[in-house]
Amino acid sequence: MTTPIPDEIQVAKLSIEAAYTALDSLFERLRVMPRGEKVILSDTVHEACLRLKAAKDVLTRLETLPPDGEGA
């Protein structure tokens, strides 16, 4: 039997996926930008990707926690 995912975790997962989609779109737009702007935006997008990965890792850990009142 699997532990159901709380609504908050599911919403967060969907938000992360939406953010990844938006960042992919930004990467496509980088191709036509001037070099100076491209470097600044690339750094910003990279930082956002790192934060999203960290958030995804936290959600993965939260999914493995037992429901309230169970476990240690």
mmCIF file with all atom_site columns, C-alpha atoms in Angstrom:
data_model
loop_
_atom_site.group_PDB
_atom_site.id
_atom_site.type_symbol
_atom_site.label_atom_id
_atom_site.label_alt_id
_atom_site.label_comp_id
_atom_site.label_asym_id
_atom_site.label_entity_id
_atom_site.label_seq_id
_atom_site.pdbx_PDB_ins_code
_atom_site.Cartn_x
_atom_site.Cartn_y
_atom_site.Cartn_z
_atom_site.occupancy
_atom_site.B_iso_or_equiv
_atom_site.pdbx_formal_charge
_atom_site.auth_seq_id
_atom_site.auth_comp_id
_atom_site.auth_asym_id
_atom_site.auth_atom_id
_atom_site.pdbx_PDB_model_num
ATOM 1  C CA . MET A 1 1  ? 0.000  0.000  0.000   1.00 0.00 ? 1  MET A CA 1
ATOM 2  C CA . THR A 1 2  ? 1.376  3.400  -0.947  1.00 0.00 ? 2  THR A CA 1
ATOM 3  C CA . THR A 1 3  ? 1.099  6.554  1.102   1.00 0.00 ? 3  THR A CA 1
ATOM 4  C CA . PRO A 1 4  ? -1.167 9.117  -0.604  1.00 0.00 ? 4  PRO A CA 1
ATOM 5  C CA . ILE A 1 5  ? 0.511  12.375 -1.630  1.00 0.00 ? 5  ILE A CA 1
ATOM 6  C CA . PRO A 1 6  ? -0.889 15.401 0.218   1.00 0.00 ? 6  PRO A CA 1
ATOM 7  C CA . ASP A 1 7  ? -2.456 18.035 -2.034  1.00 0.00 ? 7  ASP A CA 1
ATOM 8  C CA . GLU A 1 8  ? 0.253  20.561 -1.152  1.00 0.00 ? 8  GLU A CA 1
ATOM 9  C CA . ILE A 1 9  ? 2.993  18.264 -2.428  1.00 0.00 ? 9  ILE A CA 1
ATOM 10 C CA . GLN A 1 10 ? 1.103  17.560 -5.652  1.00 0.00 ? 10 GLN A CA 1
ATOM 11 C CA . VAL A 1 11 ? 0.573  21.287 -6.259  1.00 0.00 ? 11 VAL A CA 1
ATOM 12 C CA . ALA A 1 12 ? 4.265  21.946 -5.604  1.00 0.00 ? 12 ALA A CA 1
ATOM 13 C CA . LYS A 1 13 ? 5.259  19.199 -8.054  1.00 0.00 ? 13 LYS A CA 1
ATOM 14 C CA . LEU A 1 14 ? 3.042  20.686 -10.753 1.00 0.00 ? 14 LEU A CA 1
ATOM 15 C CA . SER A 1 15 ? 4.466  24.155 -10.053 1.00 0.00 ? 15 SER A CA 1
ATOM 16 C CA . ILE A 1 16 ? 8.015  22.854 -10.430 1.00 0.00 ? 16 ILE A CA 1
ATOM 17 C CA . GLU A 1 17 ? 7.162  21.203 -13.739 1.00 0.00 ? 17 GLU A CA 1
ATOM 18 C CA . ALA A 1 18 ? 5.573  24.447 -14.973 1.00 0.00 ? 18 ALA A CA 1
ATOM 19 C CA . ALA A 1 19 ? 8.697  26.376 -13.959 1.00 0.00 ? 19 ALA A CA 1
ATOM 20 C CA . TYR A 1 20 ? 10.917 23.918 -15.854 1.00 0.00 ? 20 TYR A CA 1
ATOM 21 C CA . THR A 1 21 ? 8.742  24.430 -18.940 1.00 0.00 ? 21 THR A CA 1
ATOM 22 C CA . ALA A 1 22 ? 9.081  28.209 -18.629 1.00 0.00 ? 22 ALA A CA 1
ATOM 23 C CA . LEU A 1 23 ? 12.862 27.927 -18.239 1.00 0.00 ? 23 LEU A CA 1
ATOM 24 C CA . ASP A 1 24 ? 13.068 25.736 -21.349 1.00 0.00 ? 24 ASP A CA 1
ATOM 25 C CA . SER A 1 25 ? 11.252 28.481 -23.236 1.00 0.00 ? 25 SER A CA 1
ATOM 26 C CA . LEU A 1 26 ? 13.778 31.044 -21.973 1.00 0.00 ? 26 LEU A CA 1
ATOM 27 C CA . PHE A 1 27 ? 16.657 28.875 -23.209 1.00 0.00 ? 27 PHE A CA 1
ATOM 28 C CA . GLU A 1 28 ? 15.093 28.914 -26.678 1.00 0.00 ? 28 GLU A CA 1
ATOM 29 C CA . ARG A 1 29 ? 14.910 32.721 -26.597 1.00 0.00 ? 29 ARG A CA 1
ATOM 30 C CA . LEU A 1 30 ? 18.562 33.014 -25.535 1.00 0.00 ? 30 LEU A CA 1
ATOM 31 C CA . ARG A 1 31 ? 19.675 32.140 -29.060 1.00 0.00 ? 31 ARG A CA 1
ATOM 32 C CA . VAL A 1 32 ? 18.591 35.507 -30.473 1.00 0.00 ? 32 VAL A CA 1
ATOM 33 C CA . MET A 1 33 ? 19.700 37.738 -27.595 1.00 0.00 ? 33 MET A CA 1
ATOM 34 C CA . PRO A 1 34 ? 22.839 39.926 -27.613 1.00 0.00 ? 34 PRO A CA 1
ATOM 35 C CA . ARG A 1 35 ? 25.807 38.277 -25.897 1.00 0.00 ? 35 ARG A CA 1
ATOM 36 C CA . GLY A 1 36 ? 25.830 40.560 -22.816 1.00 0.00 ? 36 GLY A CA 1
ATOM 37 C CA . GLU A 1 37 ? 22.170 39.946 -22.068 1.00 0.00 ? 37 GLU A CA 1
ATOM 38 C CA . LYS A 1 38 ? 22.580 36.254 -22.828 1.00 0.00 ? 38 LYS A CA 1
ATOM 39 C CA . VAL A 1 39 ? 25.286 35.839 -20.167 1.00 0.00 ? 39 VAL A CA 1
ATOM 40 C CA . ILE A 1 40 ? 23.214 37.561 -17.476 1.00 0.00 ? 40 ILE A CA 1
ATOM 41 C CA . LEU A 1 41 ? 20.069 35.617 -18.334 1.00 0.00 ? 41 LEU A CA 1
ATOM 42 C CA . SER A 1 42 ? 21.981 32.329 -18.601 1.00 0.00 ? 42 SER A CA 1
ATOM 43 C CA . ASP A 1 43 ? 23.310 32.781 -15.066 1.00 0.00 ? 43 ASP A CA 1
ATOM 44 C CA . THR A 1 44 ? 19.821 33.594 -13.784 1.00 0.00 ? 44 THR A CA 1
ATOM 45 C CA . VAL A 1 45 ? 18.257 30.599 -15.532 1.00 0.00 ? 45 VAL A CA 1
ATOM 46 C CA . HIS A 1 46 ? 21.020 28.315 -14.247 1.00 0.00 ? 46 HIS A CA 1
ATOM 47 C CA . GLU A 1 47 ? 20.430 29.506 -10.662 1.00 0.00 ? 47 GLU A CA 1
ATOM 48 C CA . ALA A 1 48 ? 16.684 28.951 -11.077 1.00 0.00 ? 48 ALA A CA 1
ATOM 49 C CA . CYS A 1 49 ? 17.320 25.406 -12.335 1.00 0.00 ? 49 CYS A CA 1
ATOM 50 C CA . LEU A 1 50 ? 19.484 24.657 -9.295  1.00 0.00 ? 50 LEU A CA 1
ATOM 51 C CA . ARG A 1 51 ? 16.776 25.939 -6.945  1.00 0.00 ? 51 ARG A CA 1
ATOM 52 C CA . LEU A 1 52 ? 14.105 23.907 -8.746  1.00 0.00 ? 52 LEU A CA 1
ATOM 53 C CA . LYS A 1 53 ? 16.228 20.768 -8.473  1.00 0.00 ? 53 LYS A CA 1
ATOM 54 C CA . ALA A 1 54 ? 16.637 21.374 -4.738  1.00 0.00 ? 54 ALA A CA 1
ATOM 55 C CA . ALA A 1 55 ? 12.875 21.874 -4.368  1.00 0.00 ? 55 ALA A CA 1
ATOM 56 C CA . LYS A 1 56 ? 12.219 18.678 -6.316  1.00 0.00 ? 56 LYS A CA 1
ATOM 57 C CA . ASP A 1 57 ? 14.621 16.781 -4.025  1.00 0.00 ? 57 ASP A CA 1
ATOM 58 C CA . VAL A 1 58 ? 12.816 18.101 -0.927  1.00 0.00 ? 58 VAL A CA 1
ATOM 59 C CA . LEU A 1 59 ? 9.456  17.026 -2.352  1.00 0.00 ? 59 LEU A CA 1
ATOM 60 C CA . THR A 1 60 ? 10.827 13.562 -3.069  1.00 0.00 ? 60 THR A CA 1
ATOM 61 C CA . ARG A 1 61 ? 11.897 13.271 0.578   1.00 0.00 ? 61 ARG A CA 1
ATOM 62 C CA . LEU A 1 62 ? 8.505  14.549 1.783   1.00 0.00 ? 62 LEU A CA 1
ATOM 63 C CA . GLU A 1 63 ? 6.739  11.889 -0.266  1.00 0.00 ? 63 GLU A CA 1
ATOM 64 C CA . THR A 1 64 ? 8.613  9.181  1.617   1.00 0.00 ? 64 THR A CA 1
ATOM 65 C CA . LEU A 1 65 ? 7.624  10.451 5.071   1.00 0.00 ? 65 LEU A CA 1
ATOM 66 C CA . PRO A 1 66 ? 4.911  8.476  6.849   1.00 0.00 ? 66 PRO A CA 1
ATOM 67 C CA . PRO A 1 67 ? 1.538  10.212 7.284   1.00 0.00 ? 67 PRO A CA 1
ATOM 68 C CA . ASP A 1 68 ? 0.993  12.232 10.476  1.00 0.00 ? 68 ASP A CA 1
ATOM 69 C CA . GLY A 1 69 ? 0.614  9.995  13.495  1.00 0.00 ? 69 GLY A CA 1
ATOM 70 C CA . GLU A 1 70 ? 2.524  7.071  11.984  1.00 0.00 ? 70 GLU A CA 1
ATOM 71 C CA . GLY A 1 71 ? 6.146  6.070  12.265  1.00 0.00 ? 71 GLY A CA 1
ATOM 72 C CA . ALA A 1 72 ? 8.794  7.421  14.609  1.00 0.00 ? 72 ALA A CA 1
#
